[in-house]
PDB file of C-alpha atoms in Angstrom:
ATOM      1  CA  TYR A   1      63.057 213.040 115.447  1.00  0.00           C
ATOM      2  CA  THR A   2      63.651 209.273 115.755  1.00  0.00           C
ATOM      3  CA  LYS A   3      63.549 206.715 118.700  1.00  0.00           C
ATOM      4  CA  SER A   4      66.784 205.308 118.231  1.00  0.00           C
ATOM      5  CA  HIS A   5      68.862 208.546 117.276  1.00  0.00           C
ATOM      6  CA  ASP A   6      72.211 206.992 118.584  1.00  0.00           C
ATOM      7  CA  THR A   7      72.685 204.719 115.838  1.00  0.00           C
ATOM      8  CA  PHE A   8      73.166 204.987 112.022  1.00  0.00           C
ATOM      9  CA  GLN A   9      70.403 204.558 109.758  1.00  0.00           C
ATOM     10  CA  MET A  10      70.748 205.366 106.142  1.00  0.00           C
ATOM     11  CA  GLU A  11      66.945 205.648 105.502  1.00  0.00           C
ATOM     12  CA  ARG A  12      66.579 208.707 107.178  1.00  0.00           C
ATOM     13  CA  PHE A  13      68.432 210.618 104.403  1.00  0.00           C
ATOM     14  CA  LEU A  14      66.808 209.142 101.430  1.00  0.00           C
ATOM     15  CA  PRO A  15      64.455 211.183  99.469  1.00  0.00           C
ATOM     16  CA  ARG A  16      60.508 210.927  99.739  1.00  0.00           C
ATOM     17  CA  ASP A  17      60.397 209.160  96.375  1.00  0.00           C
ATOM     18  CA  HIS A  18      63.369 206.341  96.870  1.00  0.00           C
ATOM     19  CA  PRO A  19      62.310 203.022  96.952  1.00  0.00           C
ATOM     20  CA  LEU A  20      63.526 202.337 100.733  1.00  0.00           C
ATOM     21  CA  TYR A  21      62.002 205.314 102.109  1.00  0.00           C
ATOM     22  CA  ARG A  22      59.826 204.978 105.148  1.00  0.00           C
ATOM     23  CA  PRO A  23      58.259 207.766 106.875  1.00  0.00           C
ATOM     24  CA  GLU A  24      58.840 206.823 110.459  1.00  0.00           C
ATOM     25  CA  THR A  25      62.891 206.786 109.845  1.00  0.00           C
ATOM     26  CA  ASP A  26      62.503 210.474 107.992  1.00  0.00           C
ATOM     27  CA  SER A  27      64.563 212.853 109.603  1.00  0.00           C
ATOM     28  CA  GLY A  28      63.380 215.844 108.045  1.00  0.00           C
ATOM     29  CA  ILE A  29      66.689 216.796 106.201  1.00  0.00           C
ATOM     30  CA  ASP A  30      66.346 217.513 102.778  1.00  0.00           C
ATOM     31  CA  PRO A  31      69.004 215.335 100.550  1.00  0.00           C
ATOM     32  CA  PHE A  32      69.192 217.802  97.401  1.00  0.00           C
ATOM     33  CA  GLN A  33      69.547 221.012  99.626  1.00  0.00           C
ATOM     34  CA  GLY A  34      72.394 222.714  98.459  1.00  0.00           C
ATOM     35  CA  LYS A  35      72.489 220.735  94.660  1.00  0.00           C
ATOM     36  CA  VAL A  36      71.815 223.986  93.092  1.00  0.00           C
ATOM     37  CA  SER A  37      75.074 225.475  93.066  1.00  0.00           C
ATOM     38  CA  TYR A  38      78.465 223.558  91.455  1.00  0.00           C
ATOM     39  CA  PRO A  39      80.546 222.861  94.043  1.00  0.00           C
ATOM     40  CA  ILE A  40      84.094 223.205  91.848  1.00  0.00           C
ATOM     41  CA  PHE A  41      83.727 226.943  91.756  1.00  0.00           C
ATOM     42  CA  GLY A  42      83.778 226.895  95.578  1.00  0.00           C
ATOM     43  CA  GLY A  43      81.787 229.992  97.091  1.00  0.00           C
ATOM     44  CA  GLY A  44      81.375 232.724  99.666  1.00  0.00           C
ATOM     45  CA  THR A  45      84.545 235.090  99.363  1.00  0.00           C
ATOM     46  CA  HIS A  46      86.526 232.551  98.043  1.00  0.00           C
ATOM     47  CA  VAL A  47      84.309 231.711  94.770  1.00  0.00           C
ATOM     48  CA  CYS A  48      86.198 231.226  91.582  1.00  0.00           C
ATOM     49  CA  LEU A  49      86.888 234.661  89.707  1.00  0.00           C
ATOM     50  CA  GLY A  50      85.800 232.668  86.074  1.00  0.00           C
ATOM     51  CA  LYS A  51      83.148 231.050  87.411  1.00  0.00           C
ATOM     52  CA  ALA A  52      80.558 233.434  85.316  1.00  0.00           C
ATOM     53  CA  PHE A  53      82.710 233.082  82.532  1.00  0.00           C
ATOM     54  CA  ALA A  54      82.488 229.374  82.877  1.00  0.00           C
ATOM     55  CA  GLN A  55      78.596 229.386  83.018  1.00  0.00           C
ATOM     56  CA  LEU A  56      78.557 231.651  80.017  1.00  0.00           C
ATOM     57  CA  GLU A  57      80.886 229.101  78.263  1.00  0.00           C
ATOM     58  CA  LEU A  58      78.639 226.300  79.051  1.00  0.00           C
ATOM     59  CA  ARG A  59      75.675 228.132  77.833  1.00  0.00           C
ATOM     60  CA  VAL A  60      77.282 229.096  74.216  1.00  0.00           C
ATOM     61  CA  LEU A  61      78.302 225.237  74.189  1.00  0.00           C
ATOM     62  CA  ALA A  62      74.759 224.129  75.094  1.00  0.00           C
ATOM     63  CA  THR A  63      73.331 226.421  72.508  1.00  0.00           C
ATOM     64  CA  ARG A  64      75.801 225.609  69.536  1.00  0.00           C
ATOM     65  CA  MET A  65      74.974 221.891  70.533  1.00  0.00           C
ATOM     66  CA  LEU A  66      71.298 222.031  70.114  1.00  0.00           C
ATOM     67  CA  LYS A  67      71.558 224.060  66.739  1.00  0.00           C
ATOM     68  CA  HIS A  68      73.408 221.684  65.329  1.00  0.00           C
ATOM     69  CA  TYR A  69      72.602 218.363  66.410  1.00  0.00           C
ATOM     70  CA  ARG A  70      69.086 216.564  67.316  1.00  0.00           C
ATOM     71  CA  VAL A  71      69.121 215.228  70.735  1.00  0.00           C
ATOM     72  CA  GLU A  72      67.309 211.884  72.092  1.00  0.00           C
ATOM     73  CA  VAL A  73      67.125 210.521  74.999  1.00  0.00           C
ATOM     74  CA  ARG A  74      68.131 206.751  75.116  1.00  0.00           C
ATOM     75  CA  ASN A  75      67.225 205.499  78.332  1.00  0.00           C
ATOM     76  CA  PRO A  76      65.294 207.617  81.072  1.00  0.00           C
ATOM     77  CA  LYS A  77      65.726 205.463  84.308  1.00  0.00           C
ATOM     78  CA  LYS A  78      66.183 206.936  87.798  1.00  0.00           C
ATOM     79  CA  SER A  79      69.374 205.401  89.594  1.00  0.00           C
ATOM     80  CA  TYR A  80      69.156 205.076  93.336  1.00  0.00           C
ATOM     81  CA  PHE A  81      72.974 204.054  93.995  1.00  0.00           C
ATOM     82  CA  PRO A  82      75.252 205.171  94.821  1.00  0.00           C
ATOM     83  CA  VAL A  83      73.159 208.457  95.291  1.00  0.00           C
ATOM     84  CA  ASN A  84      70.135 209.373  93.832  1.00  0.00           C
ATOM     85  CA  GLY A  85      69.710 211.123  90.662  1.00  0.00           C
ATOM     86  CA  TRP A  86      69.163 210.311  86.612  1.00  0.00           C
ATOM     87  CA  ASN A  87      70.902 208.211  84.662  1.00  0.00           C
ATOM     88  CA  VAL A  88      70.411 209.225  81.297  1.00  0.00           C
ATOM     89  CA  GLU A  89      72.192 208.360  77.809  1.00  0.00           C
ATOM     90  CA  PHE A  90      71.709 210.999  75.151  1.00  0.00           C
ATOM     91  CA  LYS A  91      72.170 210.185  71.400  1.00  0.00           C
ATOM     92  CA  LEU A  92      73.419 213.352  69.152  1.00  0.00           C
ATOM     93  CA  THR A  93      72.583 213.046  65.515  1.00  0.00           C
ATOM     94  CA  LYS A  94      73.961 215.900  63.364  1.00  0.00           C
ATOM     95  CA  ARG A  95      71.232 217.957  61.607  1.00  0.00           C
ATOM     96  CA  LYS A  96      71.211 218.084  57.818  1.00  0.00           C
ATOM     97  CA  ASP A  97      68.739 220.910  57.697  1.00  0.00           C
ATOM     98  CA  LEU A  98      71.751 223.630  58.324  1.00  0.00           C
TER      99      LEU A  98
END
């Protein structure tokens, strides 16, 4: 993979859109692999019995929030430290048309 495989280089694990990414240090590992599942519920044979119910409740909450509030994005900027993700703030305004 890399010439110096016996030393730790953080750059090996950066996503391709990160400002510090260099193609010569790419490890071939996808840093977003496995991020689709929410780890708090566990997995496999030991998955939480209330997982489906909790996810349903979150969908109901999101639907009610969108029905009763107008959502505005305040600062859509991408953050790279400590983890790669989005640092977004939302502004909720109660709808008057309901």
